[in-house]
mmCIF file of C-alpha atoms in Angstrom:
data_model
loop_
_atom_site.group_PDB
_atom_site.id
_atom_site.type_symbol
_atom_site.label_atom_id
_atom_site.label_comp_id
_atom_site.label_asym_id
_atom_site.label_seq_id
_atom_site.Cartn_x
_atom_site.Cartn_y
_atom_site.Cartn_z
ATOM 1 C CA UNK A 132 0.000 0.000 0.000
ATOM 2 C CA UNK A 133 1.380 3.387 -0.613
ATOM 3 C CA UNK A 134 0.635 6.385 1.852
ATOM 4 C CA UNK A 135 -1.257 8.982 0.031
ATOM 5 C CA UNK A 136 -2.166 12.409 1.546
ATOM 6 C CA UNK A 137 -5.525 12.009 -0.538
ATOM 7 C CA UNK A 138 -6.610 9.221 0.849
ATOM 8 C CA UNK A 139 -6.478 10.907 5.007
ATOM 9 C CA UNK A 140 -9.225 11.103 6.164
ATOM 10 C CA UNK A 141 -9.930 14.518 7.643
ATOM 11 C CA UNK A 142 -12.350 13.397 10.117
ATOM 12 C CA UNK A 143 -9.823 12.802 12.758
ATOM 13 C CA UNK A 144 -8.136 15.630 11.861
ATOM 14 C CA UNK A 145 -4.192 14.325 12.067
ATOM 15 C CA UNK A 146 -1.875 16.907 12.927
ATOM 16 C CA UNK A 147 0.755 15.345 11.032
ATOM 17 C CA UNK A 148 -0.425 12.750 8.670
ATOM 18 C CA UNK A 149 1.526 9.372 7.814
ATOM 19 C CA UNK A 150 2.592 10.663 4.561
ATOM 20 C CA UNK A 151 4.057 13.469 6.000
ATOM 21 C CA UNK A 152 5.317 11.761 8.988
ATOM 22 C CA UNK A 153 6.660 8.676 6.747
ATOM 23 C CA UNK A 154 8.468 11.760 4.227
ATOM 24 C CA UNK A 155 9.964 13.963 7.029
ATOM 25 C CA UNK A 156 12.019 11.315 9.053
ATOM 26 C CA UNK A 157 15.150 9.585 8.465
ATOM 27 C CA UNK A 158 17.266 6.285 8.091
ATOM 28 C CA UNK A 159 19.750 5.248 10.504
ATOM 29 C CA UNK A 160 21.340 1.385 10.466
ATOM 30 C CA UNK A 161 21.407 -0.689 13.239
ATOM 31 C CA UNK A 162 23.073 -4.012 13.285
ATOM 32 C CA UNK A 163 22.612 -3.656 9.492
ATOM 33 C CA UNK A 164 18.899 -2.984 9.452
ATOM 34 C CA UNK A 165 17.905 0.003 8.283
ATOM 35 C CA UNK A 166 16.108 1.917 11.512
ATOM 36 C CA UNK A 167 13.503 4.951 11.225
ATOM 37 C CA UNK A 168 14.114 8.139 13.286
ATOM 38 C CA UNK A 169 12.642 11.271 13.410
ATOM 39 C CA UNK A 170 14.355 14.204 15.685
ATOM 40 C CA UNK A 171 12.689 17.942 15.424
ATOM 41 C CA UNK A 172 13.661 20.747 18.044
ATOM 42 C CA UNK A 173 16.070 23.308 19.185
ATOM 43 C CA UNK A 174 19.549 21.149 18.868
ATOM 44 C CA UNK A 175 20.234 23.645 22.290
ATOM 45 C CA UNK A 176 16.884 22.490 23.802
ATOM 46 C CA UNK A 177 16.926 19.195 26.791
ATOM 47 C CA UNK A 178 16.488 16.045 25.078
ATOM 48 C CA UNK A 179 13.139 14.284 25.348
ATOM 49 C CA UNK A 180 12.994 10.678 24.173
ATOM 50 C CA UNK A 181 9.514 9.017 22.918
ATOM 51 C CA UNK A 182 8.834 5.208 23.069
ATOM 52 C CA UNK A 183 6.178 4.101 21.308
ATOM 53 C CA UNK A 184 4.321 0.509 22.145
ATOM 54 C CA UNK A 185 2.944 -2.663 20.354
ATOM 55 C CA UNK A 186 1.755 -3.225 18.018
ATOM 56 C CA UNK A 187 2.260 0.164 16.548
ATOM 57 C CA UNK A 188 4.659 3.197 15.957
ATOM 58 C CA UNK A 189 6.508 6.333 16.771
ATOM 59 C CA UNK A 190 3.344 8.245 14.144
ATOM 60 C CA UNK A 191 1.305 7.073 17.463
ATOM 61 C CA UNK A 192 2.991 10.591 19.003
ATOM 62 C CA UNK A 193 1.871 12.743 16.193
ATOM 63 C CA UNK A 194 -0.791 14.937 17.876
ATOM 64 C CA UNK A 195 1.671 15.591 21.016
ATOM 65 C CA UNK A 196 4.655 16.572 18.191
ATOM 66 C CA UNK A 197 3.904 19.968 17.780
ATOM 67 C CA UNK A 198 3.444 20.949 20.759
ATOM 68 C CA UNK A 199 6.591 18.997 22.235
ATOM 69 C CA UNK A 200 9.061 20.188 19.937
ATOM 70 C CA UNK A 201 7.860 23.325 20.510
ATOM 71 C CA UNK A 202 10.131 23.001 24.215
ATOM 72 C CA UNK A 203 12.361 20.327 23.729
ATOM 73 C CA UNK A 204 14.595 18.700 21.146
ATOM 74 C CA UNK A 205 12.477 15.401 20.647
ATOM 75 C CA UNK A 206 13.855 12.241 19.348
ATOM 76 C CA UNK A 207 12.016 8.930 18.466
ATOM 77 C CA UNK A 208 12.113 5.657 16.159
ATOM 78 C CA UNK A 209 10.429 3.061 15.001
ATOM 79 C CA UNK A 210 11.570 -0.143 16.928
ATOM 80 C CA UNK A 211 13.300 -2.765 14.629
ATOM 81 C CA UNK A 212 9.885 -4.900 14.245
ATOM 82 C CA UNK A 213 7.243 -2.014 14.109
ATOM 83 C CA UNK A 214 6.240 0.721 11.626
ATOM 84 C CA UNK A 215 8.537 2.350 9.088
ATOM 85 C CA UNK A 216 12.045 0.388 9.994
ATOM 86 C CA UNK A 217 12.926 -3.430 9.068
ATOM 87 C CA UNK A 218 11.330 -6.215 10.009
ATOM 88 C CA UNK A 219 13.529 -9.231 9.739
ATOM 89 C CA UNK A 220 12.245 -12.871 9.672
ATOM 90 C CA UNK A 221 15.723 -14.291 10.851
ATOM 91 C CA UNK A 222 15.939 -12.163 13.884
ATOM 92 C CA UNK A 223 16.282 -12.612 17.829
ATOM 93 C CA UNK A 224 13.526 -9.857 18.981
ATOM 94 C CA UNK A 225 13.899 -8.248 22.478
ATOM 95 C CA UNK A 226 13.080 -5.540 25.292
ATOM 96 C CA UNK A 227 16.929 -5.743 26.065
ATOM 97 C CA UNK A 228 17.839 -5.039 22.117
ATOM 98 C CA UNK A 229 15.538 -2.491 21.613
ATOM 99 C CA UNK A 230 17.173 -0.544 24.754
ATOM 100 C CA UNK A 231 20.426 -1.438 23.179
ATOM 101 C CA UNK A 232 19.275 0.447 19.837
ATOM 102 C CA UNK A 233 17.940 3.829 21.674
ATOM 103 C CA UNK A 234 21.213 3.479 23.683
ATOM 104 C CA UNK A 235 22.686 3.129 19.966
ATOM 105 C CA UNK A 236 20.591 5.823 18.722
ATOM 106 C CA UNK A 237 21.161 8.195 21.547
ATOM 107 C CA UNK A 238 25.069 7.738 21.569
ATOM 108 C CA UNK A 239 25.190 8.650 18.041
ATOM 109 C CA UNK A 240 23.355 11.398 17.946
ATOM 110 C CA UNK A 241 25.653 13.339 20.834
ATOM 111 C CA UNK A 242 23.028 12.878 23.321
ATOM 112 C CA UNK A 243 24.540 13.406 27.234
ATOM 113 C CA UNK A 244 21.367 13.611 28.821
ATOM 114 C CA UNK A 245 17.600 12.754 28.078
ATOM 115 C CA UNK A 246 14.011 12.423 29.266
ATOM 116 C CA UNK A 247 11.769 9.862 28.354
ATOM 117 C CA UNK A 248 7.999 9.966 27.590
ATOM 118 C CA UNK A 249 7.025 6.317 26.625
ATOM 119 C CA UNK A 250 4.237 4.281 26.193
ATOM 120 C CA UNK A 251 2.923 0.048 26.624
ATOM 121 C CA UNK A 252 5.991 -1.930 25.079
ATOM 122 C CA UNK A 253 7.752 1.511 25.314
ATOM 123 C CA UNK A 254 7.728 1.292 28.813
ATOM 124 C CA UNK A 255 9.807 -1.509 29.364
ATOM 125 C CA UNK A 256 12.191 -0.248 27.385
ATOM 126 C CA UNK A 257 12.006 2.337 29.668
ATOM 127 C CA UNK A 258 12.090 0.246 32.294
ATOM 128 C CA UNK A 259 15.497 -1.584 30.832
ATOM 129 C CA UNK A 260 17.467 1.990 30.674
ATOM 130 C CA UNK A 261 16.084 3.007 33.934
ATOM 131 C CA UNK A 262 17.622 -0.058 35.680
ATOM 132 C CA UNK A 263 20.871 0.222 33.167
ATOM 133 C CA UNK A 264 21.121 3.837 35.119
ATOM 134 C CA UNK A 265 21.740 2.260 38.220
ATOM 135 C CA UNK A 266 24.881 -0.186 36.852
ATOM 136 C CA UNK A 267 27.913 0.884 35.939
ATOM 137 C CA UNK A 268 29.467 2.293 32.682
ATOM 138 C CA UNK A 269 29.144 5.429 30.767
ATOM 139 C CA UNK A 270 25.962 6.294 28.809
ATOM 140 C CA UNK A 271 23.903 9.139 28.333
ATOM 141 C CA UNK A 272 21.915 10.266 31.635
ATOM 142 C CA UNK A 273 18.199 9.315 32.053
ATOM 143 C CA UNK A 274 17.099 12.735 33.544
ATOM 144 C CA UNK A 275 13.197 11.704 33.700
ATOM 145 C CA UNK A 276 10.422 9.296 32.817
ATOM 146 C CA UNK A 277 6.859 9.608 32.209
ATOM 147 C CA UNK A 278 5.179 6.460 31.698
ATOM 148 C CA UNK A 279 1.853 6.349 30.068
ATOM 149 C CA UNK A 280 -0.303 2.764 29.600
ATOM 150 C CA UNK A 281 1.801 -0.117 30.057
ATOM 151 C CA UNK A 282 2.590 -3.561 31.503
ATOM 152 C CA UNK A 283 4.899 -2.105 34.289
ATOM 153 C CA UNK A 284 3.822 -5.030 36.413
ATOM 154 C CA UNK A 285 3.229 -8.636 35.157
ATOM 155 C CA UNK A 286 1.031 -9.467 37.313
ATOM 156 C CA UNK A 287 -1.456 -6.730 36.441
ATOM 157 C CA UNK A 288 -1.032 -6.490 32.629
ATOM 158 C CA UNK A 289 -4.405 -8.019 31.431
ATOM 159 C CA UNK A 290 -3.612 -9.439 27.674
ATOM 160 C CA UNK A 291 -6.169 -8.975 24.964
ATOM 161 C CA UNK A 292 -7.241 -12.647 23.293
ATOM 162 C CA UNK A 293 -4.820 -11.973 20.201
ATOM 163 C CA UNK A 294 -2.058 -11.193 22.431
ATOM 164 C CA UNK A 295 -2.421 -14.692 23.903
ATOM 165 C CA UNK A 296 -2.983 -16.475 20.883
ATOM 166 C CA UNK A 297 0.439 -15.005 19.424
ATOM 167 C CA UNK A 298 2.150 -15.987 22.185
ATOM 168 C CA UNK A 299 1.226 -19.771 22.312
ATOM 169 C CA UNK A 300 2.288 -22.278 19.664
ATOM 170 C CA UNK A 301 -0.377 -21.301 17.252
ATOM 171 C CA UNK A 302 1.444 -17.461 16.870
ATOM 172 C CA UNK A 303 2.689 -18.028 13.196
ATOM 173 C CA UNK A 304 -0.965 -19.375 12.474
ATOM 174 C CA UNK A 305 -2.508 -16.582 14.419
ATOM 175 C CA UNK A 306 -0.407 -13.609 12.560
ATOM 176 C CA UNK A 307 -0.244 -14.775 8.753
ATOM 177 C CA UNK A 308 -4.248 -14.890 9.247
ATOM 178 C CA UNK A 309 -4.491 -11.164 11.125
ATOM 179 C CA UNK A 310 -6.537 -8.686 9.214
ATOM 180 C CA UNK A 311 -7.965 -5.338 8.939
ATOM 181 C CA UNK A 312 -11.012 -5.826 11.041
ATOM 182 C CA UNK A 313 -9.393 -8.069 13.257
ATOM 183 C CA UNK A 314 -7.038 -5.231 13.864
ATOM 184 C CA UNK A 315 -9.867 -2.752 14.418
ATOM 185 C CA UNK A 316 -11.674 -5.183 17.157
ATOM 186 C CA UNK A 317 -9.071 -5.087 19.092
ATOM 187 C CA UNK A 318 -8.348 -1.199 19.132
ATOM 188 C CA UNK A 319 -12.098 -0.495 19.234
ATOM 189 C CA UNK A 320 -11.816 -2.648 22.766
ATOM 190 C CA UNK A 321 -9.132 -1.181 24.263
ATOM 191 C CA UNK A 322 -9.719 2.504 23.449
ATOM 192 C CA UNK A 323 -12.044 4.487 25.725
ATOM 193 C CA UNK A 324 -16.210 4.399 25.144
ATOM 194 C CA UNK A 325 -15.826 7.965 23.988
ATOM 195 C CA UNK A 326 -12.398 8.076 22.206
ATOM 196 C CA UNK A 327 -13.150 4.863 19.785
ATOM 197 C CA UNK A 328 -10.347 5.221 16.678
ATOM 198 C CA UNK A 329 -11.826 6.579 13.122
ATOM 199 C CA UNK A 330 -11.548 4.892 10.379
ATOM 200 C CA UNK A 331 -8.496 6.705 9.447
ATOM 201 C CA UNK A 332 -6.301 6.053 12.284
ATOM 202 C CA UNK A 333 -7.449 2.499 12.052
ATOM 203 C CA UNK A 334 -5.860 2.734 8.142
ATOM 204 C CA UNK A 335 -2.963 4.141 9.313
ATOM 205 C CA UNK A 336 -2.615 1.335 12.021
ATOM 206 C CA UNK A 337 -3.235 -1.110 9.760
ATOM 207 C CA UNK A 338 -0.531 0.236 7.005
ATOM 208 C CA UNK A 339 2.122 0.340 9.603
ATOM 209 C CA UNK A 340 1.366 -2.598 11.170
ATOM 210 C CA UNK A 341 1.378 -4.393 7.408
ATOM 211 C CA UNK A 342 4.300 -2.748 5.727
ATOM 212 C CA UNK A 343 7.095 -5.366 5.000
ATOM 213 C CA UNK A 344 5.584 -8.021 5.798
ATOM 214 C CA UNK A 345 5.035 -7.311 9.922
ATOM 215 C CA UNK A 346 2.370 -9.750 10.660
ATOM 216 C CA UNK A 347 5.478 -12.349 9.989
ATOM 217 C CA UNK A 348 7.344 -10.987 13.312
ATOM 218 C CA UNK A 349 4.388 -10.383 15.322
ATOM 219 C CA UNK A 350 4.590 -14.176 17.300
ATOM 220 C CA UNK A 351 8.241 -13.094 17.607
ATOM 221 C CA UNK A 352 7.927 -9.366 19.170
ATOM 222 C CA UNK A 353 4.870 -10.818 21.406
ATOM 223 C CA UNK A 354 7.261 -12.536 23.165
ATOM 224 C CA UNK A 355 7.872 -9.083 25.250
ATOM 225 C CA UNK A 356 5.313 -10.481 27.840
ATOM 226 C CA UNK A 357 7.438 -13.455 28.707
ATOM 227 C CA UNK A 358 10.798 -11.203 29.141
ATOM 228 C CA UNK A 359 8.183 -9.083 31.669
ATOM 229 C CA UNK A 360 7.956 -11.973 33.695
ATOM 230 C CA UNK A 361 11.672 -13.028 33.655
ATOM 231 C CA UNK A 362 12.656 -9.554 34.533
ATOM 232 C CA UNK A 363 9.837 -8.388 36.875
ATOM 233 C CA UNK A 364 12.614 -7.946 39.729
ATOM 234 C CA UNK A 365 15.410 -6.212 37.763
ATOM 235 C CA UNK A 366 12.497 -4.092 35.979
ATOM 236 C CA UNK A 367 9.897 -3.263 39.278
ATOM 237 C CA UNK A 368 13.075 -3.059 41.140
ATOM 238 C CA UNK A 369 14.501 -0.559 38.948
ATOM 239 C CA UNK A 370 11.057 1.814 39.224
ATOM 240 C CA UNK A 371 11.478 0.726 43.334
ATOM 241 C CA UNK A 372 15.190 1.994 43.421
ATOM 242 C CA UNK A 373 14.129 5.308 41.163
ATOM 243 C CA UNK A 374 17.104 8.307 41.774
ATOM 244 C CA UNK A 375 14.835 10.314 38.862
ATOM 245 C CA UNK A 376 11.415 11.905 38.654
ATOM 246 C CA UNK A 377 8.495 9.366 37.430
ATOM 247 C CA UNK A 378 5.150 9.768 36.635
ATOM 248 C CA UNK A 379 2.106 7.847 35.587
ATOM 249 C CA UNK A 380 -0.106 9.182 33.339
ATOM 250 C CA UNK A 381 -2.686 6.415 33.168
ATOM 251 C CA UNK A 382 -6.167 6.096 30.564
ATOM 252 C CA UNK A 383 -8.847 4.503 33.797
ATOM 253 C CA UNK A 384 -10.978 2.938 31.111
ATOM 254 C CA UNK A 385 -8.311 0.713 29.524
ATOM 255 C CA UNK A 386 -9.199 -3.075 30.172
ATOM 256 C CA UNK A 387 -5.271 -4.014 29.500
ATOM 257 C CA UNK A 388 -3.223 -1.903 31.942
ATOM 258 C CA UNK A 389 -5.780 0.737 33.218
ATOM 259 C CA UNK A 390 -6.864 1.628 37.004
ATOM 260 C CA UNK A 391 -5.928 -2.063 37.894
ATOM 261 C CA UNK A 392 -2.067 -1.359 37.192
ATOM 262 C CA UNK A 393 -2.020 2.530 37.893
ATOM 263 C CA UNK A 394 -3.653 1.233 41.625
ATOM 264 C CA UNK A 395 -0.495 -1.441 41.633
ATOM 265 C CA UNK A 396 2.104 1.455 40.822
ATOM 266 C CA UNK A 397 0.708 3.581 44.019
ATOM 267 C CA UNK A 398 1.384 -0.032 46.093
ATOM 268 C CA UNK A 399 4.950 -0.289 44.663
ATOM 269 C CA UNK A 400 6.588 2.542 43.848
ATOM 270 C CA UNK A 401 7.733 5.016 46.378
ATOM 271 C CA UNK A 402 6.029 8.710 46.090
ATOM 272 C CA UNK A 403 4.036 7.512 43.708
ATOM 273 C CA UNK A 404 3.269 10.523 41.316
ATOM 274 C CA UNK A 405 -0.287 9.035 39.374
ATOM 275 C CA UNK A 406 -2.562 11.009 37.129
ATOM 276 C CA UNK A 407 -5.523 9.031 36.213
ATOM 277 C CA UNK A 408 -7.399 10.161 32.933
ATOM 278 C CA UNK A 409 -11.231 9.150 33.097
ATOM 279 C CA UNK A 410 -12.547 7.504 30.691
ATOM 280 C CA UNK A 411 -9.513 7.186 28.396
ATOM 281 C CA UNK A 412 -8.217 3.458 27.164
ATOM 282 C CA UNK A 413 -4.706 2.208 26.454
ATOM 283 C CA UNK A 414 -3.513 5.202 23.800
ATOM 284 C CA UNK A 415 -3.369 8.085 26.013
ATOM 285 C CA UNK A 416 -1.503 9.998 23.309
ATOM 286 C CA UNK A 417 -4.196 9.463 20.675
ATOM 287 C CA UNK A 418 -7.356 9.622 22.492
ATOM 288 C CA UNK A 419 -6.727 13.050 25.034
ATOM 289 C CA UNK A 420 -3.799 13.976 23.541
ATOM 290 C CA UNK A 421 -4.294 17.737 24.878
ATOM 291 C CA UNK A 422 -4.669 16.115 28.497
ATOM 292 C CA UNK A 423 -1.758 13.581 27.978
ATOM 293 C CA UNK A 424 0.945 17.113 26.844
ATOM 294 C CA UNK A 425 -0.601 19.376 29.837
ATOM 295 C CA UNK A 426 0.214 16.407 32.373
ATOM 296 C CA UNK A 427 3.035 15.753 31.012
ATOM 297 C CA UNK A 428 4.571 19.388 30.834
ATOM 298 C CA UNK A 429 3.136 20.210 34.592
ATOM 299 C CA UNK A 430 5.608 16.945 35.381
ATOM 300 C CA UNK A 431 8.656 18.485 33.506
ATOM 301 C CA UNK A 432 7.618 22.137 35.278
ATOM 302 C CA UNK A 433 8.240 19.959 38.502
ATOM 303 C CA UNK A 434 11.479 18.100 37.722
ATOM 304 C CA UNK A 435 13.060 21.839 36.846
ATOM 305 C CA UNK A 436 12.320 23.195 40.064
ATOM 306 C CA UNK A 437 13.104 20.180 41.867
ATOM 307 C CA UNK A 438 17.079 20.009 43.306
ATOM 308 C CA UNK A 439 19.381 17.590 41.278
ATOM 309 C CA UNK A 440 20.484 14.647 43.223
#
């Protein structure tokens, strides 16, 4: 399929189409594969780092763009697996790899220091670098990280039936056979009773989710919710053992990782900073995006006044 401007639908009223989003990033390799990025901002500005989750793409932080690059300079990709970068069948998919290529990504660009705003599979990642903070050896400094809908805890992450079904033996069977309005089931569950995707963003999904053959990987990338399990103390140990500002901004309504996990966070983590959005599902960003960037920028007013440690 190729993007075409004509065929966006204006009802939802993207603020930067795929087109536009697809034709204004760039290529950068990793491990050989080619890798989409997209970085926008004052070079002078502080670094702010978006993560997008599964099954989609960094175009998932569109509506927030603007706005965010606006204040800071704002890097993101599309994970190897997802979106606009490769998707290779012969390939050992991981939450530890994909924190190796923002490390990658980060180091390359100059980057000393960096927030994060990240999202579902994103927040693992997040997870990863947070706890990589606390080992020794030189990186860039994680400065910051607002989390929005995501599996922080095993125990409270609540798959979807297609989620499942990738993840047992039948996963190859399961993703050659995924489909448009299998694809749109799914959203329309997890997104909020008055937020439910257009038919536009569900093309756009769709597209992303398609290009180069995706489906193919999917039973591979799903396996993120086993590596959850097999890391829950490095991972809820390194949100436990925090030296940085965090903050949950949390969509109540979403069946996955909703008030159930955001109640779990206020158990576990220490000073717990929570925002619950009412009424919002899994995609924060997508569905109250304007609620998602005030939250958000109210946390980063905070971290600046608070000392350094």
């Amino acid at each position: 399929m190729v993007i075409s401007r004509d065929s966006e639908c204006a009802s939802r009223g993207f603020r930067i189409p795929l087109a536009e989003w697809a034709a204004t990033g760039r290529t950068i390799d990793y491990r050989g594969h080619p890798i989409f990025a997209r970085i926008e901002g004052d070079p002078g500005a502080e670094a702010l780092v978006l993560i997008h989750g599964f099954p989609t793409a960094s175009w998932d932080w569109e509506a927030l763009w603007p706005d965010l690059t606006q204040r800071f300079r704002v890097y993101s990709l599309d994970m190897i697996g997802f979106g606009l970068s490769a998707k290779p069948a012969d390939y050992t998919y991981s939450l530890m790899d994909q924190a190796n290529l923002f490390e990658s990504f980060l180091s390359g660009e100059g980057v000393t220091g960096y927030h994060v705003l990240a999202h579902d599979y994103g927040d693992t990642v997040a997870q990863e670098l947070l706890a990589r903070q606390q080992e020794p050896g030189m990186r860039s400094r994680l400065l910051s990280i607002a989390f929005l809908n995501g599996g922080l805890f095993p125990e409270t992450h609540r798959p979807v039936l297609i989620q499942k079904l990738l993840l047992s033996p039948l996963g190859p069977f399961i993703a050659k056979r995924t489909n448009r309005a299998r694809l749109a089931q799914n959203m329309r569950r997890i997104f909020g009773p008055t937020t439910q995707p257009d038919e536009a963003l569900l093309d756009s999904f769709w597209w992303l989710l398609t290009r180069d053959d995706g489906p193919a990987v999917m039973h591979k990338l799903i396996r993120y919710m086993v590596e959850r399990r097999e890391y829950r103390a490095r991972w809820v140990g390194a949100l436990q053992n925090a030296r940085i500002p965090l903050k949950l901004i949390d969509g109540a309504a979403d069946p996955i990782s909703g008030e159930h996990m955001a109640a779990r966070y206020r158990e576990l983590v220490p000073q717990a900073d929570v925002t619950l959005l009412e009424g919002i599902g899994h995609y924060p960003q997508v569905e109250a995006a304007s609620d998602v960037l005030a939250h958000y920028l109210a946390f980063r007013d905070r971290v600046a006044r608070a000392p350094v440690r």
